[in-house]
PDB file of C-alpha atoms and ligand atoms in Angstrom:
ATOM      1  CA  MET A   6      32.431 100.434  45.774  1.00  0.00           C
ATOM      2  CA  LEU A   7      34.607  98.126  43.794  1.00  0.00           C
ATOM      3  CA  ALA A   8      37.179 100.820  43.484  1.00  0.00           C
ATOM      4  CA  ARG A   9      37.137 101.315  47.250  1.00  0.00           C
ATOM      5  CA  LEU A  10      37.559  97.606  47.896  1.00  0.00           C
ATOM      6  CA  THR A  11      40.387  97.435  45.481  1.00  0.00           C
ATOM      7  CA  LEU A  12      42.011 100.387  47.097  1.00  0.00           C
ATOM      8  CA  GLY A  13      41.438  98.732  50.490  1.00  0.00           C
ATOM      9  CA  CYS A  14      43.045  95.554  49.278  1.00  0.00           C
ATOM     10  CA  VAL A  15      45.990  97.390  47.884  1.00  0.00           C
ATOM     11  CA  LEU A  16      46.406  99.255  51.182  1.00  0.00           C
ATOM     12  CA  ALA A  17      46.043  96.056  53.176  1.00  0.00           C
ATOM     13  CA  GLY A  18      48.395  94.369  50.784  1.00  0.00           C
ATOM     14  CA  SER A  19      50.975  97.053  51.142  1.00  0.00           C
ATOM     15  CA  LEU A  20      50.580  96.990  54.922  1.00  0.00           C
ATOM     16  CA  LEU A  21      51.123  93.265  54.868  1.00  0.00           C
ATOM     17  CA  LEU A  22      54.068  93.745  52.639  1.00  0.00           C
ATOM     18  CA  SER A  23      55.554  96.326  54.869  1.00  0.00           C
ATOM     19  CA  ALA A  24      54.800  94.114  57.834  1.00  0.00           C
ATOM     20  CA  CYS A  25      56.626  91.362  56.027  1.00  0.00           C
ATOM     21  CA  ALA A  26      59.464  93.690  55.230  1.00  0.00           C
ATOM     22  CA  GLU A  27      59.686  94.653  58.887  1.00  0.00           C
ATOM     23  CA  ASP A  28      59.600  91.034  59.860  1.00  0.00           C
ATOM     24  CA  THR A  29      62.688  90.310  57.855  1.00  0.00           C
ATOM     25  CA  SER A  30      64.468  93.137  59.647  1.00  0.00           C
ATOM     26  CA  VAL A  31      63.658  91.539  63.005  1.00  0.00           C
ATOM     27  CA  ASP A  32      66.062  88.728  62.267  1.00  0.00           C
ATOM     28  CA  PRO A  33      68.553  88.366  65.083  1.00  0.00           C
ATOM     29  CA  PRO A  34      71.313  90.899  64.570  1.00  0.00           C
ATOM     30  CA  PRO A  35      74.540  89.435  63.319  1.00  0.00           C
ATOM     31  CA  ALA A  36      76.752  88.323  66.166  1.00  0.00           C
ATOM     32  CA  PRO A  37      79.147  91.124  67.043  1.00  0.00           C
ATOM     33  CA  GLU A  38      82.580  90.428  65.744  1.00  0.00           C
ATOM     34  CA  ALA A  39      84.683  88.890  68.438  1.00  0.00           C
ATOM     35  CA  GLU A  40      86.841  91.588  69.991  1.00  0.00           C
ATOM     36  CA  PRO A  41      90.479  90.872  69.353  1.00  0.00           C
ATOM     37  CA  ILE A  42      92.067  89.838  72.604  1.00  0.00           C
ATOM     38  CA  GLU A  43      94.470  92.573  73.580  1.00  0.00           C
ATOM     39  CA  GLU A  44      97.886  91.130  73.752  1.00  0.00           C
ATOM     40  CA  GLU A  45      99.611  92.656  76.704  1.00  0.00           C
ATOM     41  CA  ALA A  46     103.303  92.215  76.987  1.00  0.00           C
ATOM     42  CA  PRO A  47     103.830  89.535  79.586  1.00  0.00           C
ATOM     43  CA  GLU A  48     104.442  91.294  82.837  1.00  0.00           C
ATOM     44  CA  GLU A  49     107.818  90.576  84.224  1.00  0.00           C
ATOM     45  CA  ALA A  50     107.732  89.017  87.621  1.00  0.00           C
ATOM     46  CA  PRO A  51     108.614  91.549  90.276  1.00  0.00           C
ATOM     47  CA  GLU A  52     112.089  91.260  91.720  1.00  0.00           C
ATOM     48  CA  ALA A  53     110.886  91.876  95.246  1.00  0.00           C
ATOM     49  CA  SER A  54     107.658  92.358  97.134  1.00  0.00           C
ATOM     50  CA  ALA A  55     106.332  93.292 100.537  1.00  0.00           C
ATOM     51  CA  LEU A  56     103.054  91.987 101.911  1.00  0.00           C
ATOM     52  CA  ILE A  57     101.629  94.748 104.088  1.00  0.00           C
ATOM     53  CA  ARG A  58      99.787  93.636 107.205  1.00  0.00           C
ATOM     54  CA  PRO A  59      97.846  95.680 109.736  1.00  0.00           C
ATOM     55  CA  LEU A  60      99.530  96.998 112.863  1.00  0.00           C
ATOM     56  CA  ASP A  61      97.492  97.326 116.035  1.00  0.00           C
ATOM     57  CA  ASP A  62      94.287  96.098 114.318  1.00  0.00           C
ATOM     58  CA  SER A  63      94.345  99.035 111.893  1.00  0.00           C
ATOM     59  CA  GLY A  64      92.884  96.927 109.074  1.00  0.00           C
ATOM     60  CA  VAL A  65      95.544  98.256 106.677  1.00  0.00           C
ATOM     61  CA  GLU A  66      96.767  95.626 104.240  1.00  0.00           C
ATOM     62  CA  GLY A  67      98.031  95.244 100.730  1.00  0.00           C
ATOM     63  CA  LEU A  68     100.914  94.416  98.449  1.00  0.00           C
ATOM     64  CA  ILE A  69     103.908  96.369  97.213  1.00  0.00           C
ATOM     65  CA  THR A  70     106.077  95.104  94.372  1.00  0.00           C
ATOM     66  CA  PHE A  71     109.445  96.312  93.149  1.00  0.00           C
ATOM     67  CA  GLN A  72     110.884  96.008  89.660  1.00  0.00           C
ATOM     68  CA  THR A  73     113.996  97.449  88.046  1.00  0.00           C
ATOM     69  CA  THR A  74     113.119  99.890  85.283  1.00  0.00           C
ATOM     70  CA  ASN A  75     114.611 102.833  83.451  1.00  0.00           C
ATOM     71  CA  GLY A  76     115.786 105.404  85.935  1.00  0.00           C
ATOM     72  CA  GLY A  77     115.530 103.259  89.036  1.00  0.00           C
ATOM     73  CA  VAL A  78     113.184 100.859  90.720  1.00  0.00           C
ATOM     74  CA  GLN A  79     109.490 100.923  89.955  1.00  0.00           C
ATOM     75  CA  VAL A  80     107.360 100.655  93.064  1.00  0.00           C
ATOM     76  CA  THR A  81     103.759  99.480  92.619  1.00  0.00           C
ATOM     77  CA  TYR A  82     101.405  99.555  95.573  1.00  0.00           C
ATOM     78  CA  ALA A  83      97.822  98.496  96.243  1.00  0.00           C
ATOM     79  CA  LEU A  84      96.582  99.029  99.780  1.00  0.00           C
ATOM     80  CA  ALA A  85      93.225  98.944 101.503  1.00  0.00           C
ATOM     81  CA  GLY A  86      91.818  99.723 104.914  1.00  0.00           C
ATOM     82  CA  LEU A  87      93.264 103.226 105.154  1.00  0.00           C
ATOM     83  CA  THR A  88      91.542 106.370 106.316  1.00  0.00           C
ATOM     84  CA  PRO A  89      90.904 108.665 103.312  1.00  0.00           C
ATOM     85  CA  GLY A  90      93.727 111.094 102.597  1.00  0.00           C
ATOM     86  CA  ALA A  91      97.515 111.133 102.578  1.00  0.00           C
ATOM     87  CA  HIS A  92      99.644 108.633 104.469  1.00  0.00           C
ATOM     88  CA  GLY A  93     103.385 108.669 105.008  1.00  0.00           C
ATOM     89  CA  PHE A  94     105.070 105.797 103.183  1.00  0.00           C
ATOM     90  CA  HIS A  95     108.663 104.788 103.853  1.00  0.00           C
ATOM     91  CA  VAL A  96     111.233 102.043 103.868  1.00  0.00           C
ATOM     92  CA  HIS A  97     112.421 101.620 107.429  1.00  0.00           C
ATOM     93  CA  GLU A  98     115.755 100.319 108.568  1.00  0.00           C
ATOM     94  CA  ASN A  99     114.908  96.892 109.962  1.00  0.00           C
ATOM     95  CA  GLY A 100     112.997  94.020 108.429  1.00  0.00           C
ATOM     96  CA  ASP A 101     110.879  93.589 111.524  1.00  0.00           C
ATOM     97  CA  CYS A 102     107.257  94.674 112.008  1.00  0.00           C
ATOM     98  CA  ASP A 103     107.024  93.697 115.667  1.00  0.00           C
ATOM     99  CA  PRO A 104     106.260  96.204 118.418  1.00  0.00           C
ATOM    100  CA  GLY A 105     109.202  98.246 119.637  1.00  0.00           C
ATOM    101  CA  ASP A 106     110.764  97.791 123.067  1.00  0.00           C
ATOM    102  CA  ASP A 107     108.279 100.356 124.382  1.00  0.00           C
ATOM    103  CA  GLY A 108     105.345  98.533 122.782  1.00  0.00           C
ATOM    104  CA  THR A 109     104.924 100.975 119.875  1.00  0.00           C
ATOM    105  CA  PRO A 110     103.249  99.092 117.000  1.00  0.00           C
ATOM    106  CA  GLY A 111     105.802  98.505 114.247  1.00  0.00           C
ATOM    107  CA  GLY A 112     108.509 100.052 116.397  1.00  0.00           C
ATOM    108  CA  ALA A 113     110.955  97.231 115.715  1.00  0.00           C
ATOM    109  CA  ALA A 114     111.233  98.486 112.130  1.00  0.00           C
ATOM    110  CA  GLY A 115     113.345 101.328 113.472  1.00  0.00           C
ATOM    111  CA  GLY A 116     113.767 104.698 111.778  1.00  0.00           C
ATOM    112  CA  HIS A 117     113.717 105.549 108.096  1.00  0.00           C
ATOM    113  CA  PHE A 118     116.208 103.642 105.988  1.00  0.00           C
ATOM    114  CA  ALA A 119     119.028 106.170 105.636  1.00  0.00           C
ATOM    115  CA  PRO A 120     122.373 104.465 104.959  1.00  0.00           C
ATOM    116  CA  GLN A 121     124.070 107.819 104.280  1.00  0.00           C
ATOM    117  CA  GLU A 122     122.440 109.473 107.302  1.00  0.00           C
ATOM    118  CA  ASP A 123     120.946 112.243 105.196  1.00  0.00           C
ATOM    119  CA  PRO A 124     118.080 114.411 106.473  1.00  0.00           C
ATOM    120  CA  HIS A 125     114.437 113.412 105.992  1.00  0.00           C
ATOM    121  CA  GLY A 126     112.939 114.832 102.825  1.00  0.00           C
ATOM    122  CA  ALA A 127     110.613 114.490  99.877  1.00  0.00           C
ATOM    123  CA  PRO A 128     111.066 111.630  97.404  1.00  0.00           C
ATOM    124  CA  SER A 129     111.688 114.248  94.725  1.00  0.00           C
ATOM    125  CA  ALA A 130     114.677 115.639  96.632  1.00  0.00           C
ATOM    126  CA  GLU A 131     118.196 115.047  95.351  1.00  0.00           C
ATOM    127  CA  ALA A 132     120.279 112.252  96.807  1.00  0.00           C
ATOM    128  CA  GLY A 133     121.820 113.672  99.962  1.00  0.00           C
ATOM    129  CA  GLN A 134     118.678 115.689 100.761  1.00  0.00           C
ATOM    130  CA  ARG A 135     116.432 112.756 101.636  1.00  0.00           C
ATOM    131  CA  HIS A 136     116.505 109.348 103.248  1.00  0.00           C
ATOM    132  CA  VAL A 137     116.795 106.498 100.778  1.00  0.00           C
ATOM    133  CA  GLY A 138     113.562 105.193 102.313  1.00  0.00           C
ATOM    134  CA  ASP A 139     111.593 108.406 101.798  1.00  0.00           C
ATOM    135  CA  PHE A 140     108.728 107.499  99.478  1.00  0.00           C
ATOM    136  CA  GLY A 141     106.655 110.524 100.563  1.00  0.00           C
ATOM    137  CA  ASN A 142     102.923 109.924 100.724  1.00  0.00           C
ATOM    138  CA  ILE A 143     100.298 107.689  99.240  1.00  0.00           C
ATOM    139  CA  GLU A 144      96.743 108.962  98.859  1.00  0.00           C
ATOM    140  CA  ALA A 145      93.763 106.874  99.909  1.00  0.00           C
ATOM    141  CA  GLY A 146      90.361 107.502  98.366  1.00  0.00           C
ATOM    142  CA  ALA A 147      87.034 107.624 100.181  1.00  0.00           C
ATOM    143  CA  ASP A 148      86.946 103.819  99.960  1.00  0.00           C
ATOM    144  CA  GLY A 149      90.171 103.561 101.927  1.00  0.00           C
ATOM    145  CA  ARG A 150      92.119 102.224  98.973  1.00  0.00           C
ATOM    146  CA  ALA A 151      95.373 103.569  97.638  1.00  0.00           C
ATOM    147  CA  SER A 152      97.098 102.265  94.555  1.00  0.00           C
ATOM    148  CA  GLY A 153      99.652 103.553  92.128  1.00  0.00           C
ATOM    149  CA  THR A 154     103.162 103.317  90.873  1.00  0.00           C
ATOM    150  CA  PHE A 155     106.272 105.461  90.889  1.00  0.00           C
ATOM    151  CA  VAL A 156     109.950 105.127  90.096  1.00  0.00           C
ATOM    152  CA  ASP A 157     112.500 105.739  92.808  1.00  0.00           C
ATOM    153  CA  ALA A 158     116.048 106.581  91.787  1.00  0.00           C
ATOM    154  CA  LEU A 159     117.772 105.711  95.066  1.00  0.00           C
ATOM    155  CA  ILE A 160     116.551 102.331  96.254  1.00  0.00           C
ATOM    156  CA  ALA A 161     118.279  99.195  95.030  1.00  0.00           C
ATOM    157  CA  PHE A 162     118.257  95.416  95.449  1.00  0.00           C
ATOM    158  CA  GLU A 163     121.895  95.175  96.445  1.00  0.00           C
ATOM    159  CA  GLY A 164     124.623  97.328  97.876  1.00  0.00           C
ATOM    160  CA  ASP A 165     124.322 100.129 100.447  1.00  0.00           C
ATOM    161  CA  ASN A 166     120.858 101.177  99.285  1.00  0.00           C
ATOM    162  CA  SER A 167     119.355  97.700  99.187  1.00  0.00           C
ATOM    163  CA  ILE A 168     115.815  97.563 100.515  1.00  0.00           C
ATOM    164  CA  ILE A 169     115.781  93.753 100.646  1.00  0.00           C
ATOM    165  CA  ASP A 170     114.830  92.477 104.103  1.00  0.00           C
ATOM    166  CA  ARG A 171     113.827  95.949 105.297  1.00  0.00           C
ATOM    167  CA  ALA A 172     110.318  96.999 106.273  1.00  0.00           C
ATOM    168  CA  VAL A 173     107.930  99.210 104.324  1.00  0.00           C
ATOM    169  CA  VAL A 174     105.752 101.170 106.748  1.00  0.00           C
ATOM    170  CA  VAL A 175     102.466 102.991 106.105  1.00  0.00           C
ATOM    171  CA  HIS A 176     101.555 105.736 108.576  1.00  0.00           C
ATOM    172  CA  ALA A 177      98.286 107.031 110.001  1.00  0.00           C
ATOM    173  CA  GLU A 178      98.965 110.588 108.883  1.00  0.00           C
ATOM    174  CA  ALA A 179     100.627 112.546 106.111  1.00  0.00           C
ATOM    175  CA  ASP A 180     104.383 112.950 105.873  1.00  0.00           C
ATOM    176  CA  ASP A 181     105.035 116.724 105.766  1.00  0.00           C
ATOM    177  CA  LEU A 182     108.241 115.947 103.832  1.00  0.00           C
ATOM    178  CA  GLU A 183     110.376 118.219 106.002  1.00  0.00           C
ATOM    179  CA  SER A 184     110.013 117.620 109.747  1.00  0.00           C
ATOM    180  CA  GLN A 185     113.002 115.776 111.198  1.00  0.00           C
ATOM    181  CA  PRO A 186     113.639 112.973 111.621  1.00  0.00           C
ATOM    182  CA  SER A 187     110.632 111.383 109.951  1.00  0.00           C
ATOM    183  CA  GLY A 188     108.060 113.819 108.581  1.00  0.00           C
ATOM    184  CA  ASN A 189     105.692 113.755 111.566  1.00  0.00           C
ATOM    185  CA  ALA A 190     103.518 111.105 109.917  1.00  0.00           C
ATOM    186  CA  GLY A 191     102.041 109.665 113.112  1.00  0.00           C
ATOM    187  CA  ALA A 192     101.443 106.069 114.108  1.00  0.00           C
ATOM    188  CA  ARG A 193     102.549 103.079 112.074  1.00  0.00           C
ATOM    189  CA  VAL A 194      99.393 101.395 110.749  1.00  0.00           C
ATOM    190  CA  GLY A 195     100.726  98.930 108.188  1.00  0.00           C
ATOM    191  CA  CYS A 196     104.023  97.115 107.762  1.00  0.00           C
ATOM    192  CA  GLY A 197     105.607  94.468 105.574  1.00  0.00           C
ATOM    193  CA  VAL A 198     109.134  93.258 104.940  1.00  0.00           C
ATOM    194  CA  VAL A 199     110.609  93.487 101.436  1.00  0.00           C
ATOM    195  CA  ARG A 200     111.597  90.021 100.258  1.00  0.00           C
ATOM    196  CA  SER A 201     113.432  89.259  97.037  1.00  0.00           C
ATOM    197  CA  MET A 202     111.684  86.794  94.762  1.00  0.00           C
ATOM    198  CA  ALA A 203     114.899  84.789  94.677  1.00  0.00           C
ATOM    199  CA  SER A 204     114.760  84.293  98.436  1.00  0.00           C
ATOM    200  CA  MET A 205     111.069  83.421  98.247  1.00  0.00           C
ATOM    201  CA  GLN A 206     111.866  80.664  95.726  1.00  0.00           C
ATOM    202  CA  GLN A 207     114.424  79.258  98.117  1.00  0.00           C
ATOM    203  CA  ASN A 208     111.962  79.302 100.981  1.00  0.00           C
ATOM    204  CA  LEU A 209     109.221  77.376  99.193  1.00  0.00           C
ATOM    205  CA  PRO A 210     108.282  74.039 100.760  1.00  0.00           C
ATOM    206  CA  PRO A 211     109.738  70.984  98.988  1.00  0.00           C
ATOM    207  CA  GLY A 212     107.798  70.077  95.874  1.00  0.00           C
ATOM    208  CA  HIS A 213     106.149  73.519  95.506  1.00  0.00           C
ATOM    209  CA  PRO A 214     106.249  74.692  91.899  1.00  0.00           C
ATOM    210  CA  PRO A 215     108.447  77.741  91.329  1.00  0.00           C
ATOM    211  CA  ILE A 216     106.793  81.164  91.586  1.00  0.00           C
ATOM    212  CA  ASN A 217     106.874  83.072  88.317  1.00  0.00           C
TER     213      ASN A 217
HETATM  214 CU1   CU B   7     107.743 105.541 108.094  1.00  0.00          CU
HETATM  215 ZN1   ZN B   8     112.717 109.947 106.085  1.00  0.00          ZN
END
């Protein structure tokens, strides 16, 4: 009997001990080491941008920014309110998103920006085989959003190929990249005029801090 009790006490004791040991392991875990803040290179302010607004209550809106980079001008777009799928995307001749004389939404923007009067084509086509304004297509997901970036070798911020004060137009349908004169991309559903940041600084109301 005594032996049993002793054994029982030892067992209980060891259980207690192990319980105690477990207890110590329940201490709050050490705070995770603070993640080092990733230092991103400060993004250079874009040189130009176009605020896209809906045409004919399409609901299409977004922002396009332009920045000189290696090999041309980097175009970064973020749009919403599109139908899923591909949409023609071009720089048009005039910086005007008003209806055309015939009432066509966005018609005042005119045709594709084509200072050398080249044929319509794919953005990958050589100079001379595409309009300067031919950006091809952007692809909207099921949520109606389209975003991405590409580099265009032809557009510029000055000279014959300058896109400043011209309109960027988003279309209802896909640009087939070959039909003349504009890829058969359907109605104009979004439009915004490319403004240089320099001109935007000049147009700020008095006392407004400069835009970076
Ligand atoms: Cu267009
Ligand atoms: Zn074109």
